[in-house]
Amino acid sequence: MLNIGCHLSAAKGFQAMGKDALQIGANTFQFFTRNPRGSKAKEIDPRDVEALLQLRAENNFAILLAHAPYTLNACSADRNIRKFAAETMVDDLKRMEYLPGNLYNFHPGSHGGQGPEMGIKQIASMLNTILRPDQTTTVLLETMAGKGTEVGRCFEELKQIIDGVTLKDKIGVCLDTCHVYDAGYDIVNKLNEVLDEFNRVIGLDRLYAIHLNDSINPIGSHKDRHEQIGEGFIGLEAIVRIINHSKLRHLPFYLETPNDLPGYEREIRMLRAAFQ
Ligand code: FE
Ligand code: FE
Ligand code: ZN
């Protein structure tokens, strides 16, 4: 069975996201923990969360994925911005315990000219201040396209962050197909080689989730512009190989393609039909 969902708006609450997911044929979903630009989080309504947990159990949902605001920057040169990133994540992880045992993904950050070594050090040290031995959430570093001064543009940078983290069992990776393609990894013609490299550098046991996106731009463009499945440079055939790959097919896949709900429903139907 293919575990697939898409990014959903959290505006109407947790139960509403579960219902939206079911309506479009998904059995999981991704959501922002708060406004993606990083403002104050909405108060959690325990009854709303409880309703989602029940719906999830009744319908056998796969693991859920929360996404941190993408404006958080754990490796800004400005210490106040780093402090804000840490405080926001502490609060997010506290709130995630209402939905125990799920995933929380974040963009490692942009070093802003400090250099990747400094960025990697700051990201790892932030994680060491916020991760708790008793948390039930696994925190995921997202593979980045390498636009601007993004950290996480190659598997080695993610590995170095993980190496700096003490509570390693709380940390993993979310692979974004558009991002790795834009970063220069040829998942269209050399998927096996790319996965072997991921395994050699990071270890496939650290891979918890896939952001399934096509890309508007060619390989190595460092742009990070998502396209609908089959409409971009990655293409449908390569994406079908990805969801069916023996080393990936057990993972949860989350669409972040430019779509409304009917568009996501079409992509999910198409991908389920292509899953063998
Ligand atoms: Fe992301
Ligand atoms: Fe992504
Ligand atoms: Zn992206």
Short mmCIF file of C-alpha atoms and ligand atoms in Angstrom, two decimals:
data_model
loop_
_atom_site.label_atom_id
_atom_site.label_comp_id
_atom_site.label_asym_id
_atom_site.label_seq_id
_atom_site.Cartn_x
_atom_site.Cartn_y
_atom_site.Cartn_z
CA MET A 1 0.00 0.00 0.00
CA LEU A 2 1.31 3.42 -0.96
CA ASN A 3 1.40 5.86 1.94
CA ILE A 4 0.72 9.21 0.36
CA GLY A 5 -0.70 12.58 1.27
CA CYS A 6 -0.13 16.22 0.55
CA HIS A 7 0.43 19.50 2.28
CA LEU A 8 -2.86 20.71 3.80
CA SER A 9 -3.90 24.01 5.30
CA ALA A 10 -4.09 23.88 9.10
CA ALA A 11 -6.46 26.87 9.19
CA LYS A 12 -9.58 24.79 9.94
CA GLY A 13 -7.92 22.60 12.54
CA PHE A 14 -6.68 19.03 12.90
CA GLN A 15 -9.89 17.10 12.37
CA ALA A 16 -10.61 19.14 9.22
CA MET A 17 -7.22 18.17 7.81
CA GLY A 18 -7.93 14.50 8.48
CA LYS A 19 -11.27 14.81 6.65
CA ASP A 20 -9.66 16.65 3.73
CA ALA A 21 -7.04 13.90 3.49
CA LEU A 22 -9.68 11.17 3.39
CA GLN A 23 -11.72 13.07 0.83
CA ILE A 24 -8.81 13.19 -1.64
CA GLY A 25 -7.72 9.58 -1.17
CA ALA A 26 -4.73 10.35 1.06
CA ASN A 27 -3.79 8.32 4.13
CA THR A 28 -1.49 10.90 5.66
CA PHE A 29 -0.74 14.62 5.31
CA GLN A 30 1.69 17.42 6.06
CA PHE A 31 0.78 20.68 7.79
CA PHE A 32 2.49 23.84 9.00
CA THR A 33 2.76 24.04 12.78
CA ARG A 34 1.95 27.75 12.53
CA ASN A 35 1.85 30.47 9.91
CA PRO A 36 4.65 29.55 7.46
CA ARG A 37 6.11 33.01 7.94
CA GLY A 38 6.63 32.16 11.59
CA SER A 39 4.12 34.17 13.59
CA LYS A 40 2.39 33.10 16.80
CA ALA A 41 0.90 29.61 16.87
CA LYS A 42 -2.80 28.98 17.34
CA GLU A 43 -3.78 27.53 20.73
CA ILE A 44 -4.14 23.73 20.48
CA ASP A 45 -7.69 22.48 21.03
CA PRO A 46 -7.29 19.05 22.68
CA ARG A 47 -10.77 17.92 21.52
CA ASP A 48 -9.89 18.78 17.92
CA VAL A 49 -6.64 16.80 18.20
CA GLU A 50 -8.52 13.91 19.82
CA ALA A 51 -10.97 13.86 16.89
CA LEU A 52 -8.08 13.64 14.43
CA LEU A 53 -6.40 10.85 16.42
CA GLN A 54 -9.63 8.86 16.33
CA LEU A 55 -10.18 9.43 12.63
CA ARG A 56 -6.57 8.49 11.99
CA ALA A 57 -6.90 5.23 13.92
CA GLU A 58 -10.20 4.31 12.20
CA ASN A 59 -8.69 4.89 8.76
CA ASN A 60 -5.21 3.48 9.35
CA PHE A 61 -3.31 6.65 8.54
CA ALA A 62 0.45 6.53 8.06
CA ILE A 63 2.71 8.76 10.16
CA LEU A 64 1.95 12.51 10.00
CA LEU A 65 4.46 15.19 9.09
CA ALA A 66 4.53 18.66 10.61
CA HIS A 67 6.55 21.36 8.86
CA ALA A 68 8.27 24.21 10.73
CA PRO A 69 7.83 27.73 9.37
CA TYR A 70 10.29 28.02 6.50
CA THR A 71 11.48 31.44 7.67
CA LEU A 72 13.13 29.98 10.79
CA ASN A 73 16.88 30.26 10.50
CA ALA A 74 18.96 28.29 12.99
CA CYS A 75 22.22 29.54 11.45
CA SER A 76 21.59 33.24 10.94
CA ALA A 77 24.53 35.52 11.65
CA ASP A 78 22.12 37.44 13.92
CA ARG A 79 21.97 35.77 17.33
CA ASN A 80 18.43 37.08 17.96
CA ILE A 81 17.18 35.34 14.82
CA ARG A 82 18.86 32.12 15.96
CA LYS A 83 17.28 32.52 19.39
CA PHE A 84 13.84 33.00 17.81
CA ALA A 85 14.32 29.82 15.74
CA ALA A 86 15.21 27.83 18.85
CA GLU A 87 12.28 29.20 20.88
CA THR A 88 9.82 28.53 18.07
CA MET A 89 11.02 24.94 17.71
CA VAL A 90 10.85 24.31 21.44
CA ASP A 91 7.24 25.48 21.37
CA ASP A 92 6.45 23.43 18.24
CA LEU A 93 7.93 20.26 19.75
CA LYS A 94 5.93 20.80 22.93
CA ARG A 95 2.76 21.11 20.84
CA MET A 96 3.72 18.04 18.77
CA GLU A 97 3.37 15.92 21.92
CA TYR A 98 -0.40 16.32 21.52
CA LEU A 99 0.13 14.13 18.43
CA PRO A 100 2.68 11.71 19.84
CA GLY A 101 5.03 9.70 17.66
CA ASN A 102 4.96 11.76 14.48
CA LEU A 103 7.51 13.70 12.40
CA TYR A 104 8.62 17.35 12.43
CA ASN A 105 10.53 18.66 9.40
CA PHE A 106 12.55 21.86 9.16
CA HIS A 107 14.83 23.65 6.71
CA PRO A 108 18.30 23.61 8.28
CA GLY A 109 18.84 27.30 7.51
CA SER A 110 20.89 29.78 5.50
CA HIS A 111 24.32 30.73 6.78
CA GLY A 112 24.15 34.17 5.16
CA GLY A 113 27.85 34.34 4.33
CA GLN A 114 29.20 32.87 7.58
CA GLY A 115 30.11 29.75 5.62
CA PRO A 116 28.59 26.26 5.76
CA GLU A 117 30.95 25.06 8.53
CA MET A 118 29.71 27.76 10.90
CA GLY A 119 26.11 27.12 9.80
CA ILE A 120 26.42 23.39 10.47
CA LYS A 121 27.88 24.08 13.91
CA GLN A 122 25.07 26.48 14.84
CA ILE A 123 22.31 24.15 13.62
CA ALA A 124 23.73 21.18 15.55
CA SER A 125 24.18 23.25 18.68
CA MET A 126 20.58 24.52 18.47
CA LEU A 127 19.34 20.94 18.13
CA ASN A 128 21.37 19.98 21.18
CA THR A 129 19.62 22.68 23.23
CA ILE A 130 16.07 21.73 22.13
CA LEU A 131 15.96 17.93 21.70
CA ARG A 132 14.73 16.03 24.77
CA PRO A 133 15.29 12.34 25.57
CA ASP A 134 11.58 11.90 26.38
CA GLN A 135 10.13 13.54 23.25
CA THR A 136 8.18 11.20 20.94
CA THR A 137 8.67 13.28 17.80
CA THR A 138 11.44 12.61 15.28
CA VAL A 139 12.93 15.85 13.95
CA LEU A 140 13.82 15.79 10.26
CA LEU A 141 16.36 17.87 8.37
CA GLU A 142 15.10 18.60 4.85
CA THR A 143 17.44 18.19 1.86
CA MET A 144 17.76 21.65 0.29
CA ALA A 145 18.11 22.89 -3.30
CA GLY A 146 21.12 25.03 -2.43
CA LYS A 147 19.68 28.40 -3.35
CA GLY A 148 21.51 31.34 -1.82
CA THR A 149 23.49 30.23 1.21
CA GLU A 150 21.25 27.30 2.20
CA VAL A 151 22.84 24.65 4.40
CA GLY A 152 21.86 21.07 3.52
CA ARG A 153 22.55 21.37 -0.22
CA CYS A 154 24.35 18.02 -0.21
CA PHE A 155 24.15 14.81 1.82
CA GLU A 156 27.54 15.57 3.42
CA GLU A 157 26.25 18.78 5.05
CA LEU A 158 23.26 16.97 6.54
CA LYS A 159 25.54 14.21 7.79
CA GLN A 160 27.78 16.77 9.49
CA ILE A 161 24.79 18.29 11.28
CA ILE A 162 23.70 14.83 12.48
CA ASP A 163 27.26 14.10 13.61
CA GLY A 164 27.08 17.17 15.86
CA VAL A 165 23.79 16.13 17.51
CA THR A 166 23.90 14.20 20.77
CA LEU A 167 20.40 12.65 20.75
CA LYS A 168 20.81 10.95 17.39
CA ASP A 169 17.73 8.74 17.77
CA LYS A 170 15.56 11.90 17.64
CA ILE A 171 16.91 13.04 14.28
CA GLY A 172 16.38 12.00 10.66
CA VAL A 173 16.12 13.29 7.10
CA CYS A 174 13.24 14.21 4.78
CA LEU A 175 14.27 13.95 1.12
CA ASP A 176 12.59 16.50 -1.17
CA THR A 177 12.73 15.23 -4.77
CA CYS A 178 12.59 18.75 -6.28
CA HIS A 179 15.30 19.99 -3.91
CA VAL A 180 17.79 17.14 -4.46
CA TYR A 181 17.27 17.37 -8.23
CA ASP A 182 17.85 21.13 -8.15
CA ALA A 183 20.88 20.48 -5.94
CA GLY A 184 22.37 18.33 -8.73
CA TYR A 185 21.47 14.73 -7.79
CA ASP A 186 20.30 12.86 -10.89
CA ILE A 187 17.29 11.00 -9.52
CA VAL A 188 15.94 10.73 -13.10
CA ASN A 189 18.76 8.75 -14.72
CA LYS A 190 20.75 7.52 -11.69
CA LEU A 191 18.29 6.87 -8.87
CA ASN A 192 20.15 3.77 -7.65
CA GLU A 193 23.46 5.63 -7.53
CA VAL A 194 21.91 8.59 -5.67
CA LEU A 195 20.34 6.28 -3.09
CA ASP A 196 23.64 4.41 -2.70
CA GLU A 197 25.35 7.73 -2.09
CA PHE A 198 22.68 8.72 0.47
CA ASN A 199 23.23 5.39 2.17
CA ARG A 200 27.01 5.74 2.17
CA VAL A 201 27.02 9.33 3.46
CA ILE A 202 23.99 9.48 5.80
CA GLY A 203 22.51 5.98 5.96
CA LEU A 204 19.10 5.07 4.54
CA ASP A 205 17.99 4.17 8.07
CA ARG A 206 17.89 7.95 8.72
CA LEU A 207 15.44 8.56 5.86
CA TYR A 208 11.93 8.94 7.29
CA ALA A 209 9.93 10.78 4.65
CA ILE A 210 9.83 11.96 1.03
CA HIS A 211 8.54 15.30 -0.24
CA LEU A 212 7.32 14.24 -3.67
CA ASN A 213 7.53 17.16 -6.11
CA ASP A 214 8.40 17.71 -9.74
CA SER A 215 10.73 20.62 -10.56
CA ILE A 216 10.14 23.62 -12.82
CA ASN A 217 13.89 23.83 -13.42
CA PRO A 218 16.58 21.49 -14.79
CA ILE A 219 19.02 19.49 -12.66
CA GLY A 220 21.56 21.55 -10.70
CA SER A 221 19.61 24.80 -11.08
CA HIS A 222 19.59 25.51 -7.29
CA LYS A 223 16.18 27.17 -7.74
CA ASP A 224 13.61 25.29 -5.57
CA ARG A 225 10.47 25.81 -7.64
CA HIS A 226 8.01 22.92 -7.31
CA GLU A 227 5.96 21.69 -10.27
CA GLN A 228 2.96 19.39 -10.55
CA ILE A 229 3.76 15.68 -10.89
CA GLY A 230 4.73 14.89 -14.48
CA GLU A 231 4.79 18.53 -15.63
CA GLY A 232 8.42 19.32 -14.78
CA PHE A 233 11.98 18.23 -15.50
CA ILE A 234 11.80 15.16 -13.25
CA GLY A 235 8.78 13.75 -15.04
CA LEU A 236 6.19 11.09 -14.29
CA GLU A 237 8.31 8.06 -15.20
CA ALA A 238 11.07 8.98 -12.76
CA ILE A 239 8.55 9.78 -10.03
CA VAL A 240 6.84 6.41 -10.54
CA ARG A 241 10.27 4.74 -10.21
CA ILE A 242 10.81 6.64 -6.94
CA ILE A 243 7.56 5.56 -5.27
CA ASN A 244 8.11 1.94 -6.36
CA HIS A 245 11.80 1.72 -5.47
CA SER A 246 12.52 -1.15 -3.08
CA LYS A 247 14.45 1.18 -0.75
CA LEU A 248 11.77 3.89 -0.69
CA ARG A 249 8.35 2.27 -1.23
CA HIS A 250 7.72 1.75 2.51
CA LEU A 251 8.18 5.46 3.28
CA PRO A 252 5.44 8.08 3.52
CA PHE A 253 5.26 10.43 0.50
CA TYR A 254 3.98 14.01 0.82
CA LEU A 255 3.07 16.10 -2.23
CA GLU A 256 4.01 19.79 -2.09
CA THR A 257 3.03 20.46 -5.68
CA PRO A 258 1.23 23.66 -6.73
CA ASN A 259 -2.34 22.35 -6.46
CA ASP A 260 -5.74 22.85 -4.95
CA LEU A 261 -7.49 19.86 -3.32
CA PRO A 262 -8.93 18.47 -6.59
CA GLY A 263 -5.43 18.74 -8.11
CA TYR A 264 -3.94 16.78 -5.22
CA GLU A 265 -6.74 14.23 -5.51
CA ARG A 266 -5.84 13.69 -9.19
CA GLU A 267 -2.13 13.26 -8.42
CA ILE A 268 -2.81 10.83 -5.56
CA ARG A 269 -5.14 8.76 -7.74
CA MET A 270 -2.55 8.69 -10.54
CA LEU A 271 0.28 7.67 -8.18
CA ARG A 272 -1.78 5.00 -6.42
CA ALA A 273 -2.59 3.51 -9.84
CA ALA A 274 1.14 3.49 -10.69
CA PHE A 275 2.16 1.79 -7.41
CA GLN A 276 2.88 -1.90 -7.90
FE FE B 1 10.20 22.32 3.16
FE FE B 2 9.90 20.18 0.76
ZN ZN B 3 10.88 23.55 -1.84
#
